[in-house]
């Protein structure tokens, strides 16, 4: 069914039995091209009018002979009324706060003028006291001094700062006292991964900061997903549209494949910045789950392991929803660095649960690190890594609509009877997965041979026997009837991640996983530490010796 098996990792084996109806993506007609073209034509005509009016209007407004108007934007009403927007220059220097809008009647006579600043500009000269290089150095040093400080509740603190380009000489008029100033751009990064690009204006006489403007803005959107409930979404404003694209997390985005199976689909966007209504009938609802799942996975890896994106290169992946028709699966494809979600049976049960999102994107992490072969015991370890990290993403999200647990896909109802797809506490409860290692485990489908490692992770986190955790009941057995206490899922995840990224290779098998996780535990907590000993005892409890 999937041709590129090596690069594509699906969520479940049973779902592979479901047939996929291949639907080619229909070429999409641009929405009302004639109206769009008409509007563009009208704007171009109005702007041309403003360009032509710049000279005459500068005279009519009695601007000084060193001042010029530069047309920026224009609109013409149905009755012919014109609204012409200009920026201003003084002796060729941009004037910050020099902008104005001239309202003209259809016959060209001026009705009124809105000026940003009323003050006249008359400078004795345009020679700055401070040299440009010095100004830029001072400004950058000033911003560097704010690293780590939280200036604004909405903004994560800066972690990195550098000067971008030269300091530009300008006229600062915004405060009504026009004078020479420098405009300097300083770039950097914030603690949450959001890029920063600040434009600072400083007085060219004394270096004082006159204005600071952060130009990277993440729009705060809202989503109503099928499984995540109502959640905040970081979106990107583009004109009057808000796109399901997250600049603070590597630009990761979500698109609608429209039941096709190829291409990048169409990026979700709307004018309200509110996406989905929680029902499957609204195409945006599944997209909200996917985008929020991607954001949470990004944040989980960043805050838990300091990992900057799936490949640790700061680049976000594409999520594609509404893949195929009646497609009861989800998959990660390394070749497109993208993940895809089917709509499930009758196209009414999307597979967009958050542990599935975390599972799929963790296949990308594995591909970028140990690259465990997707067959035999290493394939089981590959699948288990995704179940382990998908589960950790679910715990990290801690959604009221999806209380975290040690089951996989408990909300997507792939079995049709409301049971989870997989159980980490006792993997054999799914009817196919292995609880313990034996010589045949490597011959099982990778979604069943993963059971041994999933069971290891549960036992290492929570210990053996009957217990209720976060409202869910478990009863985890051991091969050797030993009783285990567990070291907590946070430490267990640190050990697994370090083993994956530091010790596992493409051919690591279960014996190798025992060795790798012991090395990881020794690195993190010390050889012979309680954590180290727990790793050893837990592998023994799943018959990996
Ligand atoms: Zn998988």
CSV table of C-alpha atoms in Angstrom, one decimal, residues 128-130 179-182 202-208:
chain,number,residue,atom,x,y,z
A,128,UNK,CA,25.1,63.6,12.8
A,129,UNK,CA,27.3,64.0,15.9
A,130,UNK,CA,27.6,60.2,16.3
A,179,UNK,CA,15.8,65.7,14.7
A,180,UNK,CA,18.4,63.5,13.3
A,181,UNK,CA,18.3,59.9,14.4
A,182,UNK,CA,19.6,56.4,13.4
A,202,UNK,CA,18.3,56.4,18.6
A,203,UNK,CA,19.1,60.1,18.8
A,204,UNK,CA,22.1,60.9,16.5
A,205,UNK,CA,23.2,63.5,18.9
A,206,UNK,CA,23.4,61.6,22.2
A,207,UNK,CA,22.6,57.9,21.4
A,208,UNK,CA,19.4,57.9,23.5
